[in-house]
Coordinates of C-alpha atoms in Angstrom, one line a residue:
M1 CA 6.7 89.6 188.3
Q2 CA 10.1 91.2 187.0
K3 CA 9.7 89.1 183.7
I4 CA 6.2 90.6 182.9
S5 CA 7.5 94.3 183.8
F6 CA 10.4 93.8 181.5
S7 CA 8.4 92.5 178.6
L8 CA 5.9 95.5 179.4
L9 CA 8.8 98.1 179.3
L10 CA 10.2 96.3 175.7
L11 CA 6.5 96.8 174.7
V12 CA 6.1 100.1 175.6
L13 CA 9.3 101.2 173.7
S14 CA 8.9 99.4 171.0
L15 CA 5.5 101.3 170.2
Q16 CA 7.3 104.3 170.7
F17 CA 9.7 104.0 168.5
S18 CA 7.5 103.0 165.6
V19 CA 5.6 106.0 166.3
G20 CA 8.7 108.3 165.8
Q21 CA 9.3 106.0 162.5
N22 CA 8.8 107.6 159.0
I23 CA 7.1 105.5 156.8
K24 CA 9.1 104.2 153.5
G25 CA 7.3 102.7 150.4
K26 CA 7.9 101.4 147.1
I27 CA 5.4 101.7 143.8
I28 CA 6.2 98.7 141.2
D29 CA 3.9 97.4 138.3
I30 CA 2.0 94.5 139.0
N31 CA 3.0 92.6 136.1
T32 CA 6.9 93.3 135.4
K33 CA 7.6 94.0 139.2
E34 CA 9.5 97.0 138.3
S35 CA 9.8 100.1 140.0
I36 CA 7.5 103.0 138.9
P37 CA 9.3 106.4 139.1
Y38 CA 7.2 109.8 139.5
A39 CA 4.1 108.4 140.5
N40 CA 2.3 111.1 142.5
I41 CA 0.7 110.3 146.2
L42 CA -2.0 112.9 147.2
I43 CA -1.9 112.5 151.1
N44 CA -5.0 113.1 152.9
K45 CA -6.3 114.8 149.8
S46 CA -3.8 117.8 150.5
E47 CA -0.3 117.4 150.0
S48 CA 1.4 115.7 147.1
M49 CA 4.2 113.9 147.3
I50 CA 6.1 111.7 144.4
S51 CA 8.0 108.5 144.1
N52 CA 11.7 108.9 143.1
A53 CA 13.5 107.3 139.9
E54 CA 13.7 104.1 141.9
G55 CA 10.2 103.9 142.7
Y56 CA 10.6 104.7 146.9
F57 CA 9.0 107.5 148.7
T58 CA 9.2 108.4 152.1
L59 CA 6.3 109.9 154.7
S60 CA 6.7 112.4 157.3
E61 CA 6.3 111.8 160.9
K62 CA 3.0 113.2 161.0
N63 CA 1.9 111.3 157.7
S64 CA 3.3 108.1 158.8
Q65 CA 0.0 107.2 161.3
D66 CA -2.2 104.2 160.2
N67 CA -5.2 106.4 159.2
T68 CA -3.2 108.3 156.9
I69 CA -5.2 107.9 153.6
L70 CA -2.7 107.9 150.1
L71 CA -4.2 108.1 146.5
I72 CA -1.6 106.9 144.1
S73 CA -2.0 108.2 140.5
Y74 CA 0.3 107.5 137.5
L75 CA -0.7 108.3 133.6
G76 CA -1.0 104.9 132.3
Y77 CA -1.9 103.1 135.5
V78 CA -5.0 102.4 137.6
N79 CA -5.5 104.8 140.5
Q80 CA -5.2 103.1 144.1
E81 CA -6.2 104.0 147.5
L82 CA -5.2 103.0 150.6
A83 CA -4.4 103.9 154.2
V84 CA -0.9 103.7 155.7
S85 CA -2.2 100.8 157.9
T86 CA -2.5 98.9 154.6
L87 CA 0.8 99.7 153.1
K88 CA 2.5 98.0 156.1
N89 CA 0.3 94.9 155.8
N90 CA 1.5 94.7 152.2
D91 CA 5.3 95.0 153.1
F92 CA 5.5 98.8 152.2
T93 CA 5.0 97.8 148.8
I94 CA 1.8 99.5 146.4
V95 CA 1.3 97.7 143.1
L96 CA -0.3 99.5 140.4
T97 CA -2.3 98.1 137.5
P98 CA -2.1 99.5 133.8
S99 CA -4.8 101.1 132.3
I100 CA -3.8 101.9 128.8
F101 CA -6.4 101.1 126.0
E102 CA -8.0 102.4 122.8
L103 CA -10.8 105.0 122.4
N104 CA -13.0 102.6 121.1
D105 CA -12.4 99.7 123.8
V106 CA -14.5 102.2 126.2
N107 CA -17.3 103.1 123.4
V108 CA -16.1 106.8 123.2
S109 CA -15.4 106.7 119.6
N110 CA -14.7 104.3 116.6
K111 CA -12.4 106.9 115.0
K112 CA -8.9 106.8 115.9
P113 CA -7.8 110.1 117.1
N114 CA -5.0 111.9 114.6
A115 CA -2.0 112.5 116.5
Y116 CA -1.3 115.7 114.5
E117 CA -4.8 117.2 115.0
I118 CA -3.8 116.5 118.6
M119 CA -1.0 118.6 118.7
A120 CA -2.2 121.2 116.5
N121 CA -4.6 121.8 119.6
V122 CA -2.0 121.7 122.0
K123 CA 0.2 124.3 120.3
A124 CA -3.4 126.7 120.0
N125 CA -3.9 126.4 123.7
L126 CA -0.4 126.6 124.8
A127 CA -1.2 130.1 126.4
N128 CA -4.5 129.4 127.9
N129 CA -2.9 126.2 129.5
Y130 CA 0.6 127.3 131.0
K131 CA 0.5 131.5 131.0
G132 CA -0.2 132.6 134.9
D133 CA -3.2 134.5 135.3
G134 CA -1.4 136.3 138.6
S135 CA -3.5 134.8 141.1
P136 CA -1.9 135.1 144.5
S137 CA -0.5 131.7 145.8
K138 CA 1.4 129.7 148.6
D139 CA 3.6 127.0 147.2
L140 CA 5.2 124.9 149.2
L141 CA 8.4 123.8 147.0
F142 CA 11.3 121.1 147.9
Y143 CA 14.1 121.4 145.5
R144 CA 17.1 119.6 144.8
N145 CA 20.2 120.2 142.9
S146 CA 22.8 117.7 142.4
E147 CA 26.6 118.8 140.6
S148 CA 29.0 116.8 139.8
F149 CA 32.4 117.6 137.6
N150 CA 34.0 114.3 135.7
P151 CA 37.9 115.2 134.3
K152 CA 39.4 112.3 132.1
E153 CA 42.4 114.0 132.0
I154 CA 44.1 117.1 133.0
E155 CA 47.7 118.1 132.2
V156 CA 49.4 121.0 133.8
E157 CA 52.8 121.7 132.7
I158 CA 55.1 125.3 133.4
D159 CA 57.3 125.7 130.6
K160 CA 58.4 129.3 131.2
S161 CA 59.3 131.1 134.4
P162 CA 62.0 133.9 134.5
G163 CA 63.1 135.0 137.9
F164 CA 61.7 131.4 139.8
T165 CA 64.4 129.5 141.4
K166 CA 64.4 125.6 140.3
Q167 CA 62.7 124.6 143.8
A168 CA 59.9 127.1 143.4
L169 CA 59.3 125.9 140.0
V170 CA 59.1 122.1 141.2
K171 CA 57.3 123.0 144.1
V172 CA 54.5 124.5 142.1
N173 CA 54.4 122.0 139.7
S174 CA 54.0 119.3 141.9
D175 CA 51.4 121.1 143.7
L176 CA 49.4 121.1 140.3
K177 CA 50.1 117.4 139.7
T178 CA 48.8 116.7 143.0
F179 CA 45.4 119.0 142.6
A180 CA 45.0 117.2 139.1
N181 CA 45.5 113.6 140.1
S182 CA 43.0 114.2 143.2
L183 CA 40.1 115.7 140.9
I184 CA 40.7 112.7 138.6
R185 CA 40.5 109.9 141.5
N186 CA 37.8 111.6 143.5
P187 CA 35.5 113.6 141.0
P188 CA 33.8 116.8 143.1
K189 CA 30.2 116.2 143.8
E190 CA 27.6 118.2 145.9
Y191 CA 24.2 118.1 146.6
T192 CA 21.9 121.0 147.9
D193 CA 18.0 120.2 149.3
I194 CA 15.8 123.2 149.9
L195 CA 12.6 123.5 151.3
C196 CA 10.4 126.7 151.0
N197 CA 7.3 128.7 151.0
Y198 CA 7.0 130.5 147.7
Y199 CA 4.6 133.4 147.6
T200 CA 3.7 134.8 144.2
T201 CA 1.0 137.4 143.1
N202 CA 0.6 140.2 140.5
I203 CA 0.2 144.0 141.6
Q204 CA -0.5 146.9 140.0
K205 CA 1.2 150.0 140.4
D206 CA 1.4 153.4 138.2
S207 CA -1.2 151.4 135.9
K208 CA 1.3 148.7 135.4
T209 CA 0.8 145.0 136.3
S210 CA 4.1 143.4 137.7
F211 CA 5.2 140.1 139.2
L212 CA 6.2 140.1 142.6
S213 CA 7.4 136.6 144.5
K214 CA 8.6 136.1 148.1
L215 CA 10.3 133.1 149.3
D216 CA 10.6 131.9 152.8
V217 CA 13.2 129.0 153.4
L218 CA 12.6 126.5 155.9
K219 CA 15.1 124.4 155.6
A220 CA 18.2 124.1 153.3
T221 CA 21.4 121.5 153.8
K222 CA 24.2 121.0 151.4
L223 CA 26.3 117.7 151.3
K224 CA 29.5 118.5 149.8
K225 CA 33.2 117.6 151.0
E226 CA 34.5 120.1 152.7
G227 CA 37.0 122.5 150.6
S228 CA 36.1 120.6 147.2
A229 CA 34.9 122.5 144.3
V230 CA 32.4 121.4 141.4
S231 CA 31.7 124.3 139.0
S232 CA 34.2 125.8 136.6
E233 CA 34.4 129.3 138.4
E234 CA 35.5 127.2 141.7
L235 CA 38.0 125.0 140.2
E236 CA 39.8 127.8 138.2
K237 CA 39.9 129.9 141.5
K238 CA 41.2 127.3 143.4
A239 CA 44.1 126.5 140.5
M240 CA 44.7 130.1 140.3
N241 CA 45.4 130.8 143.8
M242 CA 47.5 127.7 143.9
M243 CA 49.5 128.9 141.2
L244 CA 49.3 132.6 142.7
Q245 CA 51.3 131.5 146.0
H246 CA 54.4 131.1 144.1
L247 CA 54.6 134.6 142.5
D248 CA 56.0 137.9 143.9
S249 CA 53.4 138.9 146.4
T250 CA 54.2 142.5 146.1
K251 CA 53.3 142.6 142.4
F252 CA 50.5 142.8 140.2
Y253 CA 49.8 140.6 137.3
R254 CA 47.4 140.2 134.2
V255 CA 46.5 137.0 132.9
K256 CA 46.5 136.3 129.3
S257 CA 45.3 132.8 127.4
G258 CA 46.3 132.6 123.8
L259 CA 45.4 135.5 122.2
F260 CA 43.1 136.9 124.5
G261 CA 44.2 138.6 128.0
S262 CA 42.1 139.6 130.8
R263 CA 41.8 143.1 132.2
D264 CA 41.3 142.2 135.7
S265 CA 44.5 142.8 138.1
I266 CA 45.3 139.9 140.4
S267 CA 47.7 139.7 143.3
M268 CA 48.6 137.9 146.7
R269 CA 48.7 141.1 148.5
K270 CA 46.3 141.2 151.4
D271 CA 45.6 144.8 151.7
W272 CA 44.5 144.8 147.8
N273 CA 42.7 141.8 147.9
Q274 CA 41.1 142.9 151.1
K275 CA 39.8 146.0 149.2
R276 CA 38.9 143.8 146.4
D277 CA 36.5 141.4 148.3
Q278 CA 34.8 144.5 150.4
K279 CA 33.8 145.6 146.8
K280 CA 33.0 142.4 145.3
N281 CA 30.7 141.5 148.6
K282 CA 28.8 144.4 148.2
E283 CA 27.9 143.2 144.6
V284 CA 27.6 139.7 145.4
K285 CA 23.8 139.0 145.8
T286 CA 22.5 137.2 148.9
Q287 CA 22.1 133.4 149.3
L288 CA 18.1 133.9 149.3
T289 CA 18.1 136.5 145.9
L290 CA 20.4 134.0 144.3
T291 CA 18.0 130.9 145.1
K292 CA 14.8 132.8 144.3
T293 CA 16.4 133.9 140.8
N294 CA 17.2 130.4 139.9
L295 CA 13.9 129.0 141.1
N296 CA 11.9 131.8 139.1
S297 CA 14.4 131.0 135.9
F298 CA 13.7 127.3 136.7
L299 CA 9.8 128.1 136.1
I300 CA 9.8 129.9 133.2
R301 CA 12.6 127.2 131.5
N302 CA 10.5 124.1 132.4
N303 CA 7.0 126.4 131.2
F304 CA 6.0 124.8 127.8
S305 CA 4.4 128.2 126.6
Q306 CA 7.6 130.1 127.5
S307 CA 10.4 128.2 126.8
E308 CA 11.8 127.4 123.4
K309 CA 13.8 124.0 124.4
Y310 CA 10.8 121.9 124.5
N311 CA 9.8 122.6 121.0
F312 CA 8.2 119.2 120.8
V313 CA 5.3 121.0 122.6
S314 CA 5.5 124.3 121.1
K315 CA 6.6 123.4 117.7
P316 CA 4.7 120.1 116.7
E317 CA 5.9 120.6 112.9
L318 CA 9.4 119.6 113.5
Y319 CA 8.4 116.0 114.8
D320 CA 6.7 112.9 113.9
Y321 CA 4.1 112.3 116.4
T322 CA 2.4 108.4 116.6
Y323 CA -1.0 108.0 118.9
E324 CA 0.0 105.4 121.4
G325 CA -3.7 105.0 123.3
T326 CA -5.6 106.4 125.7
T327 CA -5.6 106.4 129.5
Y328 CA -7.3 107.7 132.6
T329 CA -5.8 110.7 134.5
A330 CA -6.2 111.1 138.4
D331 CA -9.3 112.8 137.9
N332 CA -10.7 110.3 136.1
E333 CA -10.7 111.9 132.7
F334 CA -9.1 110.9 129.4
A335 CA -5.9 111.6 128.1
Y336 CA -4.0 110.9 125.0
I337 CA -0.6 109.2 124.7
L338 CA 1.7 110.2 122.0
S339 CA 5.4 109.3 121.3
F340 CA 7.1 111.6 119.3
K341 CA 11.0 111.5 117.2
P342 CA 12.7 114.2 115.2
R343 CA 11.3 115.0 111.6
K344 CA 13.7 117.8 111.0
S345 CA 16.9 118.7 112.0
K346 CA 15.8 121.6 114.3
A347 CA 14.5 118.7 116.1
K348 CA 16.5 117.3 118.7
Y349 CA 14.3 115.0 121.1
I350 CA 12.4 111.3 121.9
G351 CA 9.9 110.8 124.0
K352 CA 6.3 110.5 125.0
L353 CA 3.2 113.0 125.8
Y354 CA 0.2 112.8 127.7
V355 CA -2.0 115.1 126.9
S356 CA -5.7 116.2 128.3
E357 CA -8.8 115.4 126.1
N358 CA -10.2 118.4 127.5
D359 CA -8.2 121.1 127.0
Y360 CA -5.4 119.8 125.2
A361 CA -2.9 120.4 127.8
V362 CA 0.4 118.2 128.1
L363 CA -0.3 117.1 131.4
R364 CA 3.2 114.6 131.4
A365 CA 6.6 114.9 129.1
E366 CA 8.7 112.3 128.8
F367 CA 11.9 113.6 126.7
T368 CA 15.6 112.6 125.9
L369 CA 18.1 113.0 123.5
D370 CA 18.1 111.5 120.1
E371 CA 20.9 109.0 119.8
G372 CA 23.6 110.9 118.5
E373 CA 22.3 114.5 119.0
K374 CA 24.0 117.1 121.0
L375 CA 23.0 120.7 121.9
N376 CA 24.9 123.9 122.2
S377 CA 28.0 122.2 120.3
L378 CA 31.2 124.5 119.9
N379 CA 34.2 123.3 118.1
L380 CA 37.3 125.7 118.3
K381 CA 39.6 123.1 119.0
L382 CA 41.9 123.6 116.2
L383 CA 42.0 127.5 116.4
L384 CA 41.4 128.1 120.3
G385 CA 41.7 124.8 121.7
I386 CA 38.5 124.4 123.2
K387 CA 35.5 122.2 122.3
A388 CA 32.3 121.8 124.1
S389 CA 29.0 120.4 123.7
Q390 CA 25.7 119.5 125.7
N391 CA 25.4 115.7 125.1
R392 CA 22.9 114.7 128.0
S393 CA 19.7 116.3 128.0
T394 CA 16.7 114.1 129.9
G395 CA 13.6 114.3 132.3
T396 CA 10.2 114.3 132.9
I397 CA 7.6 117.4 133.7
I398 CA 4.3 116.9 135.3
Y399 CA 1.8 119.5 135.3
K400 CA -1.2 120.0 137.6
K401 CA -4.7 121.6 137.1
K402 CA -5.3 124.6 139.2
K403 CA -8.0 124.5 141.8
E404 CA -8.7 127.8 141.3
G405 CA -9.0 129.6 138.0
N406 CA -7.7 128.4 134.6
G407 CA -4.6 126.4 133.7
Y408 CA -2.1 124.1 134.8
Y409 CA 0.8 124.9 137.3
L410 CA 4.2 122.8 137.7
Q411 CA 3.5 119.9 139.8
Y412 CA 6.9 117.9 139.3
A413 CA 10.0 118.3 137.1
T414 CA 13.3 116.1 137.2
I415 CA 15.6 117.7 134.6
E416 CA 19.2 116.1 134.0
T417 CA 21.9 117.6 131.8
G418 CA 25.7 116.7 130.8
Q419 CA 28.4 118.8 129.3
Y420 CA 31.4 117.7 127.6
F421 CA 34.6 119.7 127.7
Y422 CA 37.9 119.8 126.1
V423 CA 40.4 123.0 127.1
N424 CA 44.2 123.0 125.6
R425 CA 45.1 126.6 125.7
P426 CA 48.4 128.1 126.9
L427 CA 48.3 130.4 130.3
K428 CA 50.4 133.7 130.9
F429 CA 50.8 135.6 134.1
I430 CA 52.3 138.7 133.1
E431 CA 53.2 141.2 135.4
L432 CA 52.2 144.5 135.2
T433 CA 54.9 147.1 134.8
R434 CA 55.9 150.1 132.6
Q435 CA 56.8 147.4 130.3
D436 CA 55.2 143.8 130.2
K437 CA 57.3 141.2 131.3
D438 CA 56.3 137.5 131.2
V439 CA 56.5 135.8 134.8
L440 CA 55.0 132.3 134.2
S441 CA 54.2 130.7 131.0
L442 CA 52.2 127.2 131.4
D443 CA 50.1 125.0 129.0
I444 CA 46.6 123.4 130.1
K445 CA 45.2 120.7 128.9
V446 CA 41.4 119.4 130.6
E447 CA 38.7 117.1 129.2
G448 CA 36.1 115.3 130.6
N449 CA 32.2 115.8 131.5
S450 CA 30.4 117.7 134.0
G451 CA 26.7 117.1 135.2
S452 CA 23.7 118.6 136.9
K453 CA 20.5 117.3 138.1
I454 CA 17.5 119.6 139.1
E455 CA 14.3 118.0 141.3
F456 CA 11.4 120.0 141.7
L457 CA 8.2 119.1 143.7
N458 CA 5.4 121.2 144.4
L459 CA 3.8 119.9 147.8
T460 CA 1.0 122.0 148.1
R461 CA -0.5 125.1 146.8
T462 CA -3.1 127.3 148.2
P463 CA -4.7 130.7 148.1
F464 CA -3.1 133.4 149.6
A465 CA -3.9 137.4 149.7
T466 CA -2.0 139.9 147.7
A467 CA -1.9 142.3 150.5
E468 CA -0.1 139.6 153.0
I469 CA 2.2 138.6 150.7
Q470 CA 3.4 142.1 150.2
K471 CA 3.9 142.4 154.0
I472 CA 6.3 139.3 154.5
K473 CA 9.8 140.5 155.2
E474 CA 12.6 137.8 153.7
Q475 CA 15.4 136.9 155.3
D476 CA 18.8 135.6 154.5
F477 CA 19.7 131.8 154.8
K478 CA 22.6 129.7 155.2
Y479 CA 22.9 125.9 153.9
T480 CA 23.2 123.6 157.0
T481 CA 26.5 121.6 155.7
I482 CA 26.3 118.0 156.0
K483 CA 28.6 115.0 155.9
S484 CA 26.4 112.4 154.9
Y485 CA 22.8 112.2 154.5
D486 CA 20.5 111.8 157.3
P487 CA 17.0 111.1 157.0
K488 CA 16.4 112.4 160.4
I489 CA 16.8 116.2 159.0
W490 CA 13.1 115.8 157.0
K491 CA 11.3 113.6 159.5
D492 CA 8.8 116.5 160.2
Y493 CA 8.5 117.2 156.3
N494 CA 7.3 115.5 153.3
A495 CA 10.6 115.5 150.8
I496 CA 11.9 113.8 147.6
E497 CA 13.0 110.7 148.5
P498 CA 17.1 110.6 147.6
L499 CA 18.6 108.1 145.2
E500 CA 21.0 105.4 146.3
E501 CA 24.0 107.0 145.2
M502 CA 23.1 110.2 147.4
K503 CA 22.7 108.0 150.5
R504 CA 26.3 106.1 150.0
F505 CA 27.8 109.8 149.4
K506 CA 30.1 110.7 152.4
A507 CA 31.9 113.9 152.5
T508 CA 35.0 112.6 154.1
N509 CA 38.5 113.9 152.9

């Protein structure tokens, strides 16, 4: 009797445990067995998910029930619909079959489409396909930003310090060297995740139309080593404070680098810094405002009709295009597949486009910088000791047709950029007196790379009344700081499955 009761208890516990589990799956190619990144997963015909760059996805607890229906679609593959119970029986693996073919294979036309005619139609229809019509909507968005700073070399040498003791000079040099070595050994990195409701509409005021957006942040986390700095502004501030600790705290200084000087005064005086911080705090935007500004900017930068970056869509005369075939979309419509490469010097990218046969909208764009190409290059190494360039720019952008109205909206985007930087400049802290007096003179040399990756996912889009959007009261928010990725944080929501790199990251000192 006791054995039976114990077995029954184990069974009940196991059932409870399984009910509370999030389902994790993987999508692969039937032939190559390789993972399929950025495949769309439509959950119960209402909420969209996406597989990550490694082909994995995780469902929320409420969507992990056996009767949940998943529709898997990916341009170039046959759609597949299955229940979560089937996913479990298939070892949590979904296998997709390619569906790329020539048009004459399906008796649509015996004439091979002309890639340049297709792109001419794409350009002619850009405004109709991507320009917002102002329809009020509520979008549930997930936004992940990963930033890294990878210095290859950092050299800081103080070569002049009038009025400083040898001990103070040794101390500041030691502190700077320790700081530099720490950055090289442990390159700073951080991850931020945001889930939010994003409301947008056009409103009429004084016979003019203006854009209105409201943001409601549901959850926001920041995975970052405590005290670490990633951005150049943060790193500069940390190094500046380190040096200022060794200057006279009762005096004011001006910073000069080479031929250029700063008009801003700096000091370690507490009373002066408190007043300065109070002034800055009045000017600094709230976290909500900054987030909304970044989000609005991201949507504009990745709109094919508004951004000049993606000239392989907006300026097809700069590129060579090749027709690769045709496939079915998730809505069982035809889409042309075109590859592209630079033809003229202003063209920088290679990649692939999937274009709707019906309205010539670019449904998906895959792009990366062509070999040897760079963006925004600056080389003043000999004159000013500065050199910089964007040596990495790659991504995938997916657009989805609106259910109401005309045109398309951004469903998913993953954009990755990388910058090379080199700085070799002198730096002086000059005491502010009637006659300028050099207080501290040093040489700084820094070389390395920084990187950024943004992932954006629109999980659901629903109509919403303009009057209701205007009533929404926005509230500022703070990030929840975490020391390691915890999937339990997102158990109640659908979110982009993080890559293994993020899962392994530990924010420990």
